[in-house]
Coordinates of C-alpha atoms in Angstrom, one line a residue:
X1079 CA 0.2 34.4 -20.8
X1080 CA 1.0 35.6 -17.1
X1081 CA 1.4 32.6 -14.8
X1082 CA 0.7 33.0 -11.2
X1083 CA 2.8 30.3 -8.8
X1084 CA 0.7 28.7 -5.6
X1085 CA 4.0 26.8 -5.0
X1086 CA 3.4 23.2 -3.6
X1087 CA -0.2 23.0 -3.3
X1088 CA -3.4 20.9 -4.3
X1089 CA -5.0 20.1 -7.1
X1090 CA -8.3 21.3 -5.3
X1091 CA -6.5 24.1 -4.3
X1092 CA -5.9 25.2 -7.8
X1093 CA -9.4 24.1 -8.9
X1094 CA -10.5 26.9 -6.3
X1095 CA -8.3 29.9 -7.4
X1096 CA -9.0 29.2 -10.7
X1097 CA -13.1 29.0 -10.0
X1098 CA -13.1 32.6 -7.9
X1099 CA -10.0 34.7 -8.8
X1100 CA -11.2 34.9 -12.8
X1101 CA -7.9 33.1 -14.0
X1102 CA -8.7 31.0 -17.9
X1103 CA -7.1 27.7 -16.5
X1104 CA -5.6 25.9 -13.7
X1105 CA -2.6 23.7 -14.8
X1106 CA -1.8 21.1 -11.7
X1107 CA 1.5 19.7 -11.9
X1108 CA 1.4 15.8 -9.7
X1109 CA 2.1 12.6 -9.4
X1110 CA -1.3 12.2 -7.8
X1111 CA -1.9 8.5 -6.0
X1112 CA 0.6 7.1 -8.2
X1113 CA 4.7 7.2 -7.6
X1114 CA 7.3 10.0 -8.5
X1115 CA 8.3 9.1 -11.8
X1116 CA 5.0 9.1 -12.9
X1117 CA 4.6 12.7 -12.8
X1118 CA 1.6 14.4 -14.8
X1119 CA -0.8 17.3 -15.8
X1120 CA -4.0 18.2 -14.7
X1121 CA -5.7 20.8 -16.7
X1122 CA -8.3 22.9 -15.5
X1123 CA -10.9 25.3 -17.0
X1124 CA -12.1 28.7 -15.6
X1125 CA -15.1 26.6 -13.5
X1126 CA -12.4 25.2 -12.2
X1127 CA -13.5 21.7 -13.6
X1128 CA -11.5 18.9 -14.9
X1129 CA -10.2 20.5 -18.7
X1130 CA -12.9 19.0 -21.1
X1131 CA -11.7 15.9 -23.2
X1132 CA -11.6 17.8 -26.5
X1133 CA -9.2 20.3 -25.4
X1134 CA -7.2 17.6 -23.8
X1135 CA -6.8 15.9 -26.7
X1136 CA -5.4 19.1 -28.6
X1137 CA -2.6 19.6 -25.8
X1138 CA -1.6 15.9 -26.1
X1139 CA -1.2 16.1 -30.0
X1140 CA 0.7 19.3 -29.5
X1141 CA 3.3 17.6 -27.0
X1142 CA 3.6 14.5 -29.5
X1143 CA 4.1 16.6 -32.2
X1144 CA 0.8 16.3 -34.2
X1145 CA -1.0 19.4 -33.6
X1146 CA -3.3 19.9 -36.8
X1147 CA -5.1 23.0 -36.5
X1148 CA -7.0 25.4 -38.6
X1149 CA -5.7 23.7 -41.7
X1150 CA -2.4 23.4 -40.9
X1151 CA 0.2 21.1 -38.7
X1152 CA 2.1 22.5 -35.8
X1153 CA 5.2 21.4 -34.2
X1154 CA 5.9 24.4 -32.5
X1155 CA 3.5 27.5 -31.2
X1156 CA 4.5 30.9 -32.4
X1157 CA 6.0 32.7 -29.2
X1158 CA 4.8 36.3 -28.1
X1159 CA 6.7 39.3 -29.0
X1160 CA 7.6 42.7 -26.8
X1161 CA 4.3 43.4 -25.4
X1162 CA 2.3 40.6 -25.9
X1163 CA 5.4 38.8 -23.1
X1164 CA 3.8 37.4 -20.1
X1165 CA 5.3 37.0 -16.6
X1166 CA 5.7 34.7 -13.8
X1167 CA 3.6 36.3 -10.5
X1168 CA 4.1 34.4 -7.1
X1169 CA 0.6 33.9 -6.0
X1170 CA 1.0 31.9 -2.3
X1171 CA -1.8 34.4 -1.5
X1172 CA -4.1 32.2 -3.8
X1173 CA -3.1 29.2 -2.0
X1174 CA -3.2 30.8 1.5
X1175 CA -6.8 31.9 0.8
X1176 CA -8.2 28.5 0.0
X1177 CA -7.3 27.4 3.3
X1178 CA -8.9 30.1 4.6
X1179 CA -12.1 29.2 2.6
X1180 CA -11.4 25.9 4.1
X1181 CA -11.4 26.5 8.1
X1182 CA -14.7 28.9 7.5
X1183 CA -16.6 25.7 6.6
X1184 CA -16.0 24.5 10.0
X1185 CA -19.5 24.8 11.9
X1186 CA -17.9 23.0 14.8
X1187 CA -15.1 23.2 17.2
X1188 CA -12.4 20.0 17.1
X1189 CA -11.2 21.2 20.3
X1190 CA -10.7 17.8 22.5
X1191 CA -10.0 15.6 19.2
X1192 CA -6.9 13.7 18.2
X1193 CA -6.8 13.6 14.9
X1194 CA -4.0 11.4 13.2
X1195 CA -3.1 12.7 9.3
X1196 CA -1.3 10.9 6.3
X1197 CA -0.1 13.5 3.9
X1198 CA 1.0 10.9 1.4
X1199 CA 4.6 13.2 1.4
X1200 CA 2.7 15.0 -1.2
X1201 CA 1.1 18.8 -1.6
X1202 CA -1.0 18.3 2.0
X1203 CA 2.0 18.5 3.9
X1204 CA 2.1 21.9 4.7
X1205 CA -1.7 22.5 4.4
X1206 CA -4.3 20.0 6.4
X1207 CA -2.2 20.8 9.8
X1208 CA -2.9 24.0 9.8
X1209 CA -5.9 23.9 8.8
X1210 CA -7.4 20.8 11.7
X1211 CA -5.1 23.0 14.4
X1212 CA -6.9 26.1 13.1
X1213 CA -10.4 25.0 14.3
X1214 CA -9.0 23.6 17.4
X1215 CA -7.7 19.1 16.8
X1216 CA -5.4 17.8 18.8
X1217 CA -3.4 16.4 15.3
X1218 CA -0.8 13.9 15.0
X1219 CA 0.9 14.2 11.4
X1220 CA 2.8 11.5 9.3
X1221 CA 4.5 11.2 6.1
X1222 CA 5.0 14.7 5.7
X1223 CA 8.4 15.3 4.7
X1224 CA 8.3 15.2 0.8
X1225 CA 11.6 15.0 -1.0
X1226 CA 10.3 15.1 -4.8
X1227 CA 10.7 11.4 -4.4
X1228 CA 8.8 9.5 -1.7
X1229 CA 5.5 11.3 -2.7
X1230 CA 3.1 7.9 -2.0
X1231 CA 5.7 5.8 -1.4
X1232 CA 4.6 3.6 0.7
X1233 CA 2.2 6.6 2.3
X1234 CA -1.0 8.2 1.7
X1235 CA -4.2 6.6 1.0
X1236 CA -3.0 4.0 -1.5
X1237 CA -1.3 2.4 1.4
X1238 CA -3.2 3.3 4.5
X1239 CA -2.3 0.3 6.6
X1240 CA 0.5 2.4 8.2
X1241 CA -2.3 5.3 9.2
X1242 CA -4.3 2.2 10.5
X1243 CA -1.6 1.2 12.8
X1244 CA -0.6 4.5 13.6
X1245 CA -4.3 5.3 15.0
X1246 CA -4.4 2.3 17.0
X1247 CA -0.8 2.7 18.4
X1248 CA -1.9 6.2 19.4
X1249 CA -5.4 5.9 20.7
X1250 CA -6.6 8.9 18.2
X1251 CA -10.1 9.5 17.7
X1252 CA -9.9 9.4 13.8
X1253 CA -7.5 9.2 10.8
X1254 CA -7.3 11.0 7.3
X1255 CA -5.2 9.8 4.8
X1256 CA -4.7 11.5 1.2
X1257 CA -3.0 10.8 -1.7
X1258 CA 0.1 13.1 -3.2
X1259 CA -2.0 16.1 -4.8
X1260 CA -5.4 15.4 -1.8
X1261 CA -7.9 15.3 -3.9
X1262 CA -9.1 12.2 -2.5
X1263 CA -9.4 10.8 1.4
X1264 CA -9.6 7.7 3.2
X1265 CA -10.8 7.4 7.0
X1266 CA -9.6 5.4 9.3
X1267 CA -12.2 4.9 12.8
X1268 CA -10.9 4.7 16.1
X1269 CA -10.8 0.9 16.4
X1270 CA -8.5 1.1 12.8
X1271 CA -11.0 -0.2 10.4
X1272 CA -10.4 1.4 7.0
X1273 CA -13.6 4.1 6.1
X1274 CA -13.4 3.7 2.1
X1275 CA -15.4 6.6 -0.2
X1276 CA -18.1 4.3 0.0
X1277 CA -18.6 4.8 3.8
X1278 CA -18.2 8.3 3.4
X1279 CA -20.9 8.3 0.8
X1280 CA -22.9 6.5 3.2
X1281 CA -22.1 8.6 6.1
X1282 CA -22.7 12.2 4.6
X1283 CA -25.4 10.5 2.6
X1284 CA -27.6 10.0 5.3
X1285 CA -26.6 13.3 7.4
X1286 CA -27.9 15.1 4.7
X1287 CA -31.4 13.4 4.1
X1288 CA -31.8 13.8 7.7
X1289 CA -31.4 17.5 7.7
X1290 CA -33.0 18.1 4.4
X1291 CA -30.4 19.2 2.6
X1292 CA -29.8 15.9 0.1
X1293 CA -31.0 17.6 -3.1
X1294 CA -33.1 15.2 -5.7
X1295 CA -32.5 12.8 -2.6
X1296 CA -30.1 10.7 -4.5
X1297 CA -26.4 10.0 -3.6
X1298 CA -24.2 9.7 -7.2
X1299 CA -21.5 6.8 -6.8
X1300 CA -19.8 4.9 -9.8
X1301 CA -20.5 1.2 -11.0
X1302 CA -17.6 0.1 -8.9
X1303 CA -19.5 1.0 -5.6
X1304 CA -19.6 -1.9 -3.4
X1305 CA -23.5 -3.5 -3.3
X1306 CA -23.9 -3.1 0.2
X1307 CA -23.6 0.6 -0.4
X1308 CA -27.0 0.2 -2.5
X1309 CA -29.0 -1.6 0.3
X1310 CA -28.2 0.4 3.0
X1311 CA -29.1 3.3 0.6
X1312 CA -32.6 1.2 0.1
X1313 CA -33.3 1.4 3.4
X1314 CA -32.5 4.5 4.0
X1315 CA -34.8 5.9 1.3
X1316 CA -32.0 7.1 -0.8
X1317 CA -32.1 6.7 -4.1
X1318 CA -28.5 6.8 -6.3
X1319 CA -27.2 7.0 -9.6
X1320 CA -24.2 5.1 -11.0
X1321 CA -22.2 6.3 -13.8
X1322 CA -18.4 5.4 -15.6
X1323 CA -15.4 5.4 -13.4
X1324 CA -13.7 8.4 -13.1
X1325 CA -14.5 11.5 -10.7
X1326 CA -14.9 13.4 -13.9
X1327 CA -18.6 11.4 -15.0
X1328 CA -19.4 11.7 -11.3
X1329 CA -19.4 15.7 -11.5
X1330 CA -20.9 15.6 -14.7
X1331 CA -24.0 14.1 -13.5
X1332 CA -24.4 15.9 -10.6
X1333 CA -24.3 18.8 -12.9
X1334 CA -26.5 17.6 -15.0
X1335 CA -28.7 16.8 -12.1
X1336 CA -28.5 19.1 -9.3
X1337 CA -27.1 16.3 -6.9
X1338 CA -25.2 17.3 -4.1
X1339 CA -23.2 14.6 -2.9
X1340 CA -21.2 11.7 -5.2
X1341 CA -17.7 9.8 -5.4
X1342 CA -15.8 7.3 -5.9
X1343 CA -14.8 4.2 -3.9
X1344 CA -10.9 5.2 -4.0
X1345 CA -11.8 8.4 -1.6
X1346 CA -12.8 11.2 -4.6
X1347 CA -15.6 12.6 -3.0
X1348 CA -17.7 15.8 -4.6
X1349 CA -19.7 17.9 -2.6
X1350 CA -21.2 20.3 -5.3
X1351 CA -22.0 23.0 -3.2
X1352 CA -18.4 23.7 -1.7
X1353 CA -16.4 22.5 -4.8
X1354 CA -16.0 22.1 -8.3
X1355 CA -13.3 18.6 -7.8
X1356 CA -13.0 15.5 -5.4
X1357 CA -10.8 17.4 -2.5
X1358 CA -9.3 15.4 0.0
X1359 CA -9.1 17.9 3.0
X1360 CA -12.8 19.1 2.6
X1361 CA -13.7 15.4 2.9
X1362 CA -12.1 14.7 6.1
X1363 CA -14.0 18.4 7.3
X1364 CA -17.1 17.0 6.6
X1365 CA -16.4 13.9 8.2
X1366 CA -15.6 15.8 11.3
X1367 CA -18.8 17.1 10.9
X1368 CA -20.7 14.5 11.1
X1369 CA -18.9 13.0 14.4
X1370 CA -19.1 16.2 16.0
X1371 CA -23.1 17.0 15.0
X1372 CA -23.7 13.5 16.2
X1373 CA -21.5 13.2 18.9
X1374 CA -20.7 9.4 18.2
X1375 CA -17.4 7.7 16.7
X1376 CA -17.0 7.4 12.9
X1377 CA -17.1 3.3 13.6
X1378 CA -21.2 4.2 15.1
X1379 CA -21.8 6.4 11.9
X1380 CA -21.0 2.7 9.6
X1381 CA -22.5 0.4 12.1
X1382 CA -25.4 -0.3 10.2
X1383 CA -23.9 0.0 6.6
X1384 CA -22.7 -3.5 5.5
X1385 CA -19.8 -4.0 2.7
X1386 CA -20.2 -7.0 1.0
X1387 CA -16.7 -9.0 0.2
X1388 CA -15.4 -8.6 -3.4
X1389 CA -13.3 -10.1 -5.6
X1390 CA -11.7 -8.1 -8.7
X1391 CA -9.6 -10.0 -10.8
X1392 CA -7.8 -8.6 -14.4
X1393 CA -7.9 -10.6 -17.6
X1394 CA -4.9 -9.3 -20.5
X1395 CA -6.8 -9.9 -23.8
X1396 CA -6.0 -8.6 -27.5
X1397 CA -9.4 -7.0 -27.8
X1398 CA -11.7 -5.7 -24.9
X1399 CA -14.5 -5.5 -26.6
X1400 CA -14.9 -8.6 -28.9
X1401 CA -13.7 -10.1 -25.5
X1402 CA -16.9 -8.5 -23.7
X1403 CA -18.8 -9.6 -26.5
X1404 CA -17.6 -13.2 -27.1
X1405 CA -21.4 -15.4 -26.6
X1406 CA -19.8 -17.5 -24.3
X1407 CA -18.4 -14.7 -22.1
X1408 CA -22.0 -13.1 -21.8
X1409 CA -23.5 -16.6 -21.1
X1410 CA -21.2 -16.9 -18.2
X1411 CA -22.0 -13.8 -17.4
X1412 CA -25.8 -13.6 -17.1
X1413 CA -25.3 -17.4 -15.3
X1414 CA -23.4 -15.9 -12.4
X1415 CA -25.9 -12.7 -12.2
X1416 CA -28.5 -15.7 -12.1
X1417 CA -27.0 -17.4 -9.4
X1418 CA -26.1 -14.1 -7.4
X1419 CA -29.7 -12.9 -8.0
X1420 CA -30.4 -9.9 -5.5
X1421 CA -27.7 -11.5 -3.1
X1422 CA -24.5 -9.7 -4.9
X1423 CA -23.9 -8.9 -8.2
X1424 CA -21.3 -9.2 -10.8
X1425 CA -19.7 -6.8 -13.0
X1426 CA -17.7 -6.7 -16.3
X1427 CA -15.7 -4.0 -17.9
X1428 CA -13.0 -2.8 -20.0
X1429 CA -10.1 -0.8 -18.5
X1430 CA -9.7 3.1 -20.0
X1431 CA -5.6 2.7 -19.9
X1432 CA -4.7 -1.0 -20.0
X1433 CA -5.6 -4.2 -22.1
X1434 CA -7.4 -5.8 -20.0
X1435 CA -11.2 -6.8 -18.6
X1436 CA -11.7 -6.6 -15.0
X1437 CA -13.9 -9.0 -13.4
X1438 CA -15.4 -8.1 -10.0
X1439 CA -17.8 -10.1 -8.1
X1440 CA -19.8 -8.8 -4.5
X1441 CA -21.7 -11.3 -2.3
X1442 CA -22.2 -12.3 1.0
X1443 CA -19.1 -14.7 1.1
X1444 CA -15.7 -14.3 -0.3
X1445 CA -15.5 -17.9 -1.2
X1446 CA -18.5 -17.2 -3.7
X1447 CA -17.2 -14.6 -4.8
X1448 CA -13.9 -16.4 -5.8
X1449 CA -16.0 -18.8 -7.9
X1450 CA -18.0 -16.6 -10.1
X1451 CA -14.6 -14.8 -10.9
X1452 CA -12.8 -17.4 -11.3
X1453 CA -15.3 -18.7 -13.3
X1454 CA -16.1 -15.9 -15.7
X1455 CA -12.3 -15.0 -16.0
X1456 CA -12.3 -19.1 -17.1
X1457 CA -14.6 -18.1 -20.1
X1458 CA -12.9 -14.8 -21.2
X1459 CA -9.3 -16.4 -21.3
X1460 CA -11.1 -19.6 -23.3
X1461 CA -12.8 -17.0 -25.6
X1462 CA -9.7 -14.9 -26.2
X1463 CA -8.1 -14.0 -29.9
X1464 CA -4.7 -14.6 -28.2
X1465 CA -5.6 -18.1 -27.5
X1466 CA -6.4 -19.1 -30.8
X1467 CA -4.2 -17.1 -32.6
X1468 CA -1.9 -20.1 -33.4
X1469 CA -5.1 -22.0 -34.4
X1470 CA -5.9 -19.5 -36.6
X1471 CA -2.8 -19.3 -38.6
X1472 CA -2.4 -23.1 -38.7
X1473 CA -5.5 -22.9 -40.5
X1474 CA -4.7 -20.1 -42.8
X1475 CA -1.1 -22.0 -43.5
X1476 CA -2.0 -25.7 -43.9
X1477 CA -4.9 -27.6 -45.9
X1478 CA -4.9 -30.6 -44.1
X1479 CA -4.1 -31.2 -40.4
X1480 CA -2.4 -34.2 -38.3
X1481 CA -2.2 -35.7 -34.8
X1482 CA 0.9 -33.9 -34.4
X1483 CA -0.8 -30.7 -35.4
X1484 CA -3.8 -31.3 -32.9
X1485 CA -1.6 -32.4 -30.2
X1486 CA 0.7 -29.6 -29.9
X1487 CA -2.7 -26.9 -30.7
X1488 CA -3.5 -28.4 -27.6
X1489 CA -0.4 -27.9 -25.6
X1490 CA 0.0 -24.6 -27.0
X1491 CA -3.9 -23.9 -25.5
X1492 CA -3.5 -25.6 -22.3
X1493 CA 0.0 -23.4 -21.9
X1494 CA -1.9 -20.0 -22.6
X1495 CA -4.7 -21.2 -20.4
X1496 CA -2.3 -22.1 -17.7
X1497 CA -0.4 -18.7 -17.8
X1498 CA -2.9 -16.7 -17.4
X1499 CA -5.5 -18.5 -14.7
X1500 CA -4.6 -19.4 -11.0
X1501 CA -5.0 -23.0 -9.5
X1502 CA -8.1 -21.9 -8.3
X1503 CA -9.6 -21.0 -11.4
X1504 CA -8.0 -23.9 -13.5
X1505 CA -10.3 -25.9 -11.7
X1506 CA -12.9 -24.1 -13.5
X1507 CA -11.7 -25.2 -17.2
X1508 CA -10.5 -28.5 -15.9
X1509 CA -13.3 -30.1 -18.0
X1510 CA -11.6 -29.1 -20.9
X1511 CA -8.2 -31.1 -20.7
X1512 CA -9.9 -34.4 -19.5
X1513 CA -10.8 -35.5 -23.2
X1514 CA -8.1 -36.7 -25.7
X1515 CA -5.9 -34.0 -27.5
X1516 CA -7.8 -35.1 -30.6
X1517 CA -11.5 -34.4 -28.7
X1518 CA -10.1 -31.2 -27.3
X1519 CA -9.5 -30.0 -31.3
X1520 CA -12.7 -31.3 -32.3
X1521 CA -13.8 -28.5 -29.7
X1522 CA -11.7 -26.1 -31.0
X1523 CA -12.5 -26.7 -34.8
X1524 CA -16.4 -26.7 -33.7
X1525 CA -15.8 -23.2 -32.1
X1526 CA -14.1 -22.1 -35.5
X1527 CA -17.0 -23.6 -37.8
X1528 CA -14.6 -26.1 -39.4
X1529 CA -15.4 -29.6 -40.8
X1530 CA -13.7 -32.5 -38.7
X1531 CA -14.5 -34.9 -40.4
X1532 CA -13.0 -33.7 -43.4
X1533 CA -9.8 -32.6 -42.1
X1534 CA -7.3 -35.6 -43.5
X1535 CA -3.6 -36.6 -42.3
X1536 CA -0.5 -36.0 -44.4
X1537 CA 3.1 -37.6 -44.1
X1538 CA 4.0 -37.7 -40.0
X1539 CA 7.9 -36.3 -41.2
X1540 CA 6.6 -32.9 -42.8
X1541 CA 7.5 -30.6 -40.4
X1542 CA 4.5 -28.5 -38.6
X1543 CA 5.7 -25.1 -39.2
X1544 CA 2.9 -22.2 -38.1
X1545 CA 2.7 -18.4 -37.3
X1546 CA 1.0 -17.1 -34.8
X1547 CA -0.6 -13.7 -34.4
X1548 CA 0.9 -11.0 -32.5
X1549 CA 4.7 -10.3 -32.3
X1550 CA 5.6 -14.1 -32.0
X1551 CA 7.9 -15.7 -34.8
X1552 CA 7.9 -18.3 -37.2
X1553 CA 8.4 -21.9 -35.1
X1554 CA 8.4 -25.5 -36.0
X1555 CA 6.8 -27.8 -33.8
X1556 CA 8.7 -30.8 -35.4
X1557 CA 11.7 -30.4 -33.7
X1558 CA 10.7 -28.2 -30.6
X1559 CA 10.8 -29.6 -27.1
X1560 CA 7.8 -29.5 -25.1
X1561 CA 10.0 -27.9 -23.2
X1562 CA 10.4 -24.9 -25.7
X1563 CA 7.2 -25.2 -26.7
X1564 CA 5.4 -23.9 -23.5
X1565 CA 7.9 -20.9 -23.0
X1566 CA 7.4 -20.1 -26.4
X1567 CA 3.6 -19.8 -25.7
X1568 CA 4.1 -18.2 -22.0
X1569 CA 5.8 -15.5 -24.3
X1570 CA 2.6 -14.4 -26.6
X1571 CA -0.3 -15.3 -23.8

């Protein structure tokens, strides 16, 4: 294969060449929002869309060493021979010309505008300077001196409180901030108040119905889009989809549905017509845009959109989706969606790359919002495998069961519980440690179908040996410390 260089550029960028100049992929080498050392690959087909997940899966089992293929296993790809040799071409030109595509979608003159930038030290460095001066701002340019090491360090638009002082401090008009490889944007308005994709949604949203341009009239957002985006969208007339997380099931539907606008909260914003990825730079265009078509301050353009507080809090379990599933979990669940009614709304799902359950609650007050997490979070750490691992395998080991048994089943629960909820939301489970250790295991027993009445006593010296699940060891509860005991179970919660 020949492989034609744009040098330190953007993901969009390479989305682009490979979309117009004919090429059969776009390979994107970045750390993206995330730091250094976390380096990765983005892989991009001749649309110049995200790679499909089939043909990502193929590259990953060819780097790990599992390739199977047509029958066969491959740990290594046969190399080309004379001919067949590709070559390296430097292709800057490719680069160059996307940021020529850029300026031409400039319908309006920035002349007069002070425009503050945060290049994240990544691939925008060199790029959104030009392109602002070329159609006439006034800009004022930070964290743009990458080293290969401070890409998003403490820069960009996963820390834009620097941007937001820096707006302030300089009386700009307006701030961009992007992360290492731009494919996303934050704003910041003139009084510093953070502009999230959700605003921008909202913003270009609402531009577009009022020119006629908003295709299918619906705005495509993901189910992480904060609710106030959805009434002000209501009143507006605009309807919206929501789909998964992930810029990638944004673009698909739009696709799908010949929608012309959609995103993400985190700044990956899509505008169908002008390109085939989130790009940070053509957000921050179109936001000009806007200010300049309307002649008004990007705080006017969000006056009227109100973003409800939210609360988003992470739950480590063994299983996300028994955890999702658990009875109890749902109950808690629909009770807080109850409660909420068409005031807020609460939302539970799995992470794609981490063990864990994210709880996020939206509603007029923060305080309320606290509670229903805190609350739900209560239930999914009470319902968890991990809990009652050690229950489990006292069960599997011993026929009969003793005071000493029930008492330390219940330290080892209250420990787990402990570690893993705040003050605040022990509060919420409190209930549960009122009662006797032995009422607490009549709980427990009842949750695992067993017979209390049945279970009998045996001799108060045999030592309570147990296993519990996971990668913990074999322990004796005999002759451990309470001490011991709760850092063994900090160790396995």
């Amino acid at each position: 294969a020949d492989a034609y260089l744009l040098h330190v550029t953007t993901t969009p960028s390479v989305a682009y060449v490979a979309r117009t100049d004919d090429f059969d992929c776009g390979i994107m080498i970045s750390a993206s929002h995330n730091p250094y050392y976390d380096n990765g690959i983005k892989l991009i087909n001749s649309n110049g869309e995200k790679m499909d997940e089939e043909t990502i899966l193929l590259v990953e089992d060819y780097i790990d060493g599992k390739l199977r293929l047509f029958g066969q296993e491959w740990k290594d790809l046969p190399y080309a021979h004379k001919d067949a040799i590709g070559c390296t071409v430097d292709y800057v030109a490719g680069r160059n010309r996307y940021m020529g595509y850029l300026i031409s979608l400039g319908v309006y003159s920035f002349k007069g505008m002070k425009v503050g930038l945060d290049c994240a030290n990544g691939s925008s460095w060199n790029m959104a300077k030009s392109i602002f001066e070329a159609l006439g701002a006034k800009c004022y340019v930070i964290n743009n001196e990458p080293n290969g090491l401070n890409i998003n360090n403490n820069a960009g638009s996963t820390h834009i409180e620097g941007l937001q002082k820096y707006v302030v401090d300089n009386g700009l008009d307006v701030g961009f901030a992007y992360d290492g490889d731009a494919d996303r944007c934050l704003c910041v308005d003139e009084l510093g108040n953070v502009i999230t994709g959700d605003h921008i949604l909202y913003i270009y949203g609402k531009y577009m119905k009022e020119r006629g341009k908003l295709d299918n009239n619906t705005v495509v957002t993901t189910v992480m889009s904060n609710f106030g985006l959805y009434k002000a969208l209501d009143e507006l007339g605009i309807g919206y989809a929501k789909t998964a997380v992930g810029d990638k099931y944004v673009y698909e539907y739009m696709q799908q549905n010949g929608c012309r606008i959609g995103g993400e909260q985190s700044g990956h914003i899509i505008f169908s017509k002008y390109a085939s990825t989130g790009d940070g730079i053509l957000t921050s265009l179109k936001m000009m845009e806007v200010i300049m078509a309307r002649k008004t301050t990007l705080s006017n353009l969000v006056s009227d959109l109100k973003i409800y507080p939210q609360v988003l809090k992470n739950v480590r379990v063994k299983d996300k989706k028994e955890a999702q599933a658990d009875p109890d979990v749902q109950k808690a669940v629909a009770e807080v969606a109850e409660k909420l009614g068409d005031t807020g709304r609460i939302l539970v799902r799995e992470s794609g790359t981490e063990p864990v359950v994210r709880v996020m609650v939206e509603a007029p007050d923060h305080d309320i919002c606290q509670k229903y997490v805190d609350e739900t979070k209560a239930a999914i750490v009470l319902s968890m495998e991990s809990v009652f691992g050690t229950i489990f395998s006292i069960i599997i080991l011993h026929e009969v069961i003793t005071l000493r048994m029930v008492i330390g089943c219940a330290i080892i629960l209250a420990a787990v519980i402990i570690s893993n909820l705040s003050e605040t939301e022990g509060e919420a489970i409190s209930a549960a440690f009122s009662p006797p250790a032995t009422v607490l295991w009549e709980r427990i027993a009842a949750r695992l179908s067993l017979d209390f009445d049945a279970i009998s006593p045996f001799p108060p010296w045999l030592p309570i040996s147990f296993l519990s699940t996971g990668s913990f060891h074999v322990f004796d509860l005999y002759f451990l410390s309470f001490e011991k005991i709760f850092a063994a179970c900090f160790s396995f919660s």
